[in-house]
Short mmCIF file of C-alpha atoms in Angstrom, two decimals:
data_model
loop_
_atom_site.label_atom_id
_atom_site.label_comp_id
_atom_site.label_asym_id
_atom_site.label_seq_id
_atom_site.Cartn_x
_atom_site.Cartn_y
_atom_site.Cartn_z
CA UNK A 1 2.82 3.02 17.26
CA UNK A 2 0.12 1.91 14.95
CA UNK A 3 2.02 2.84 11.79
CA UNK A 4 5.06 0.95 13.13
CA UNK A 5 3.11 -2.32 13.21
CA UNK A 6 0.81 -1.77 10.11
CA UNK A 7 3.48 -3.23 7.75
CA UNK A 8 3.77 -6.35 9.76
CA UNK A 9 -0.03 -6.73 10.07
CA UNK A 10 -0.49 -6.39 6.35
CA UNK A 11 2.19 -8.89 5.55
CA UNK A 12 0.82 -11.38 8.08
CA UNK A 13 -2.76 -10.97 6.80
CA UNK A 14 -1.53 -11.43 3.20
CA UNK A 15 0.43 -14.53 4.20
CA UNK A 16 -2.43 -15.98 6.11
CA UNK A 17 -4.76 -15.63 3.07
CA UNK A 18 -2.15 -16.86 0.65
CA UNK A 19 -1.22 -19.88 2.61
CA UNK A 20 -4.94 -20.79 3.47
CA UNK A 21 -5.63 -20.76 -0.29
CA UNK A 22 -2.78 -23.21 -1.16
CA UNK A 23 -2.84 -26.89 -1.10
CA UNK A 24 0.03 -29.32 -0.79
CA UNK A 25 -2.03 -32.08 -2.48
CA UNK A 26 -1.35 -31.94 -6.17
CA UNK A 27 -3.21 -35.27 -6.52
CA UNK A 28 -6.53 -34.02 -5.19
CA UNK A 29 -9.40 -34.92 -7.42
CA UNK A 30 -10.51 -31.23 -7.71
CA UNK A 31 -7.55 -29.03 -7.50
CA UNK A 32 -9.28 -26.19 -9.43
CA UNK A 33 -10.52 -23.05 -7.77
CA UNK A 34 -14.43 -22.65 -7.29
CA UNK A 35 -15.65 -19.48 -8.97
CA UNK A 36 -19.23 -20.34 -8.58
CA UNK A 37 -21.47 -18.10 -6.48
CA UNK A 38 -21.61 -14.29 -5.93
CA UNK A 39 -18.55 -12.41 -4.90
CA UNK A 40 -18.61 -9.06 -3.35
CA UNK A 41 -15.65 -6.78 -3.06
CA UNK A 42 -15.06 -5.92 0.69
CA UNK A 43 -11.89 -3.92 0.60
CA UNK A 44 -9.28 -2.74 -1.84
CA UNK A 45 -5.84 -1.63 -1.09
CA UNK A 46 -3.57 -1.28 -4.06
CA UNK A 47 -1.07 0.74 -2.04
CA UNK A 48 -0.85 -0.35 1.49
CA UNK A 49 -2.23 2.16 4.19
CA UNK A 50 -3.48 4.72 1.54
CA UNK A 51 -7.15 3.65 1.86
CA UNK A 52 -6.68 3.42 5.67
CA UNK A 53 -5.27 6.98 6.13
CA UNK A 54 -6.93 9.06 3.51
CA UNK A 55 -10.58 7.68 3.25
CA UNK A 56 -12.91 8.82 5.93
CA UNK A 57 -14.75 6.25 7.88
CA UNK A 58 -18.06 7.24 6.38
CA UNK A 59 -16.77 6.78 2.85
CA UNK A 60 -14.92 3.41 3.25
CA UNK A 61 -17.62 1.24 1.89
CA UNK A 62 -18.17 3.43 -1.20
CA UNK A 63 -14.45 3.81 -1.85
CA UNK A 64 -13.94 -0.09 -1.56
CA UNK A 65 -16.51 -0.79 -4.28
CA UNK A 66 -15.54 2.07 -6.57
CA UNK A 67 -13.75 1.13 -9.79
CA UNK A 68 -10.14 2.41 -9.57
CA UNK A 69 -10.55 4.45 -12.87
CA UNK A 70 -13.31 6.40 -11.16
CA UNK A 71 -11.71 6.83 -7.77
CA UNK A 72 -9.52 9.96 -8.54
CA UNK A 73 -12.44 12.04 -9.68
CA UNK A 74 -14.63 11.05 -6.74
CA UNK A 75 -12.01 10.91 -3.84
CA UNK A 76 -9.16 13.18 -4.72
CA UNK A 77 -10.66 16.23 -3.00
CA UNK A 78 -11.21 14.13 0.15
CA UNK A 79 -7.61 12.83 0.04
CA UNK A 80 -6.22 16.39 -0.37
CA UNK A 81 -8.22 17.74 2.54
CA UNK A 82 -7.06 14.89 4.68
CA UNK A 83 -3.50 15.24 3.44
CA UNK A 84 -3.33 18.87 4.26
CA UNK A 85 -4.89 18.40 7.66
CA UNK A 86 -2.53 15.54 8.62
CA UNK A 87 0.82 16.61 7.19
CA UNK A 88 2.81 19.89 8.11
CA UNK A 89 4.83 19.20 4.98
CA UNK A 90 1.83 20.32 2.98
CA UNK A 91 0.55 23.19 5.25
CA UNK A 92 1.41 25.92 2.71
CA UNK A 93 0.39 26.69 -0.92
CA UNK A 94 3.08 25.34 -3.23
CA UNK A 95 4.46 22.69 -0.86
CA UNK A 96 5.77 19.54 -2.50
CA UNK A 97 6.96 16.12 -1.61
CA UNK A 98 10.09 14.36 -2.60
CA UNK A 99 8.65 13.47 -6.01
CA UNK A 100 8.07 17.12 -6.72
CA UNK A 101 4.31 16.85 -6.43
CA UNK A 102 2.07 19.41 -4.88
CA UNK A 103 -0.96 18.29 -2.76
CA UNK A 104 -3.39 18.19 -5.75
CA UNK A 105 -0.96 16.16 -7.88
CA UNK A 106 0.08 13.71 -5.08
CA UNK A 107 -3.43 13.13 -3.83
CA UNK A 108 -4.62 12.66 -7.48
CA UNK A 109 -2.14 9.85 -7.72
CA UNK A 110 -3.08 8.30 -4.36
CA UNK A 111 -6.78 8.44 -4.83
CA UNK A 112 -6.60 6.01 -7.72
CA UNK A 113 -5.67 3.08 -5.40
CA UNK A 114 -3.90 0.77 -7.77
CA UNK A 115 -0.37 -0.72 -7.67
CA UNK A 116 1.18 -0.15 -11.08
CA UNK A 117 3.72 -2.58 -12.32
CA UNK A 118 6.48 -1.99 -14.84
CA UNK A 119 6.80 -5.00 -17.11
CA UNK A 120 9.89 -3.59 -18.88
CA UNK A 121 11.89 -1.83 -16.05
CA UNK A 122 12.74 -1.99 -12.40
CA UNK A 123 9.93 -3.28 -10.10
CA UNK A 124 9.94 -1.32 -7.04
CA UNK A 125 7.75 0.93 -4.75
CA UNK A 126 10.42 3.52 -4.51
CA UNK A 127 14.21 3.31 -4.85
CA UNK A 128 15.12 6.90 -5.20
CA UNK A 129 14.70 6.87 -8.96
CA UNK A 130 11.82 4.48 -9.83
CA UNK A 131 8.57 5.31 -8.28
CA UNK A 132 5.46 3.11 -8.00
CA UNK A 133 6.62 0.73 -10.65
CA UNK A 134 5.52 -2.35 -8.68
CA UNK A 135 6.70 -3.73 -5.42
CA UNK A 136 9.03 -6.42 -4.12
CA UNK A 137 8.52 -8.14 -0.81
CA UNK A 138 11.51 -6.29 0.64
CA UNK A 139 10.32 -2.80 -0.36
CA UNK A 140 9.62 -0.62 2.75
CA UNK A 141 6.28 0.57 1.56
CA UNK A 142 5.25 2.28 4.72
CA UNK A 143 8.37 4.31 5.11
CA UNK A 144 8.15 5.42 1.59
CA UNK A 145 4.55 6.41 2.05
CA UNK A 146 5.48 8.36 5.21
CA UNK A 147 8.44 10.00 3.48
CA UNK A 148 6.06 11.13 0.60
CA UNK A 149 3.52 12.40 3.14
CA UNK A 150 5.60 13.94 5.77
CA UNK A 151 9.05 14.49 4.34
CA UNK A 152 8.54 17.56 2.18
CA UNK A 153 10.69 18.52 -0.84
CA UNK A 154 13.80 16.80 0.09
CA UNK A 155 12.44 14.15 2.51
CA UNK A 156 13.96 15.83 5.58
CA UNK A 157 11.01 17.67 7.00
CA UNK A 158 9.38 16.10 10.06
CA UNK A 159 12.03 13.34 10.43
CA UNK A 160 10.10 11.63 13.34
CA UNK A 161 7.32 11.00 11.08
CA UNK A 162 9.02 9.72 7.89
CA UNK A 163 10.02 6.23 8.86
CA UNK A 164 8.22 3.33 10.47
CA UNK A 165 11.48 2.12 11.96
CA UNK A 166 10.90 -1.36 10.79
CA UNK A 167 13.94 -2.10 8.57
CA UNK A 168 13.51 -5.64 7.67
CA UNK A 169 11.20 -8.54 7.83
CA UNK A 170 11.48 -10.60 10.95
CA UNK A 171 12.50 -13.69 8.96
CA UNK A 172 14.47 -13.64 5.65
CA UNK A 173 12.44 -14.06 2.50
CA UNK A 174 12.86 -17.42 0.56
CA UNK A 175 14.69 -17.40 -2.72
CA UNK A 176 11.96 -19.56 -4.32
CA UNK A 177 8.17 -19.85 -4.22
CA UNK A 178 6.24 -19.01 -2.06
CA UNK A 179 9.00 -16.43 -1.10
CA UNK A 180 7.45 -15.65 2.23
CA UNK A 181 8.96 -17.34 5.28
CA UNK A 182 6.79 -19.77 7.16
CA UNK A 183 4.69 -18.25 9.97
CA UNK A 184 6.27 -18.16 13.26
#
């Protein structure tokens, strides 16, 4: 039940942060952001739910302040241990996911928690051909992650675990900025 609602919670949290940082008053005397002070990174989540699922609670603070280019070397082993304990699709040596990645390769990719963006091709989390080339609002990120974690080589293993069963946003996305529907 938690996974089913995770996508909506993440979208609502993003929307609330986005909307609270916007101003309708273009004539305000100081319409520039204030970057003074000291900022501390509290959390990072390039790919939704990856940090939540694969980083142990005792390592969350360290993971969240580790530079992404260093995350793979530090956290890949933890991710692999957690993946193999969590997913029956990776229970045997040589098991692979729908991308053809074994546990070591897949967790090496996941442990560097950044969202890549293609500037020249299709932007999508996964469309059957393009993988992790960005993300559109309509991409069903949690279902894709569940498929890659639990679906095995052809995506059909563990069918009850490979979809969050949330097939659309509760409101249609807008066709112009800010693209997100107003909160309900």
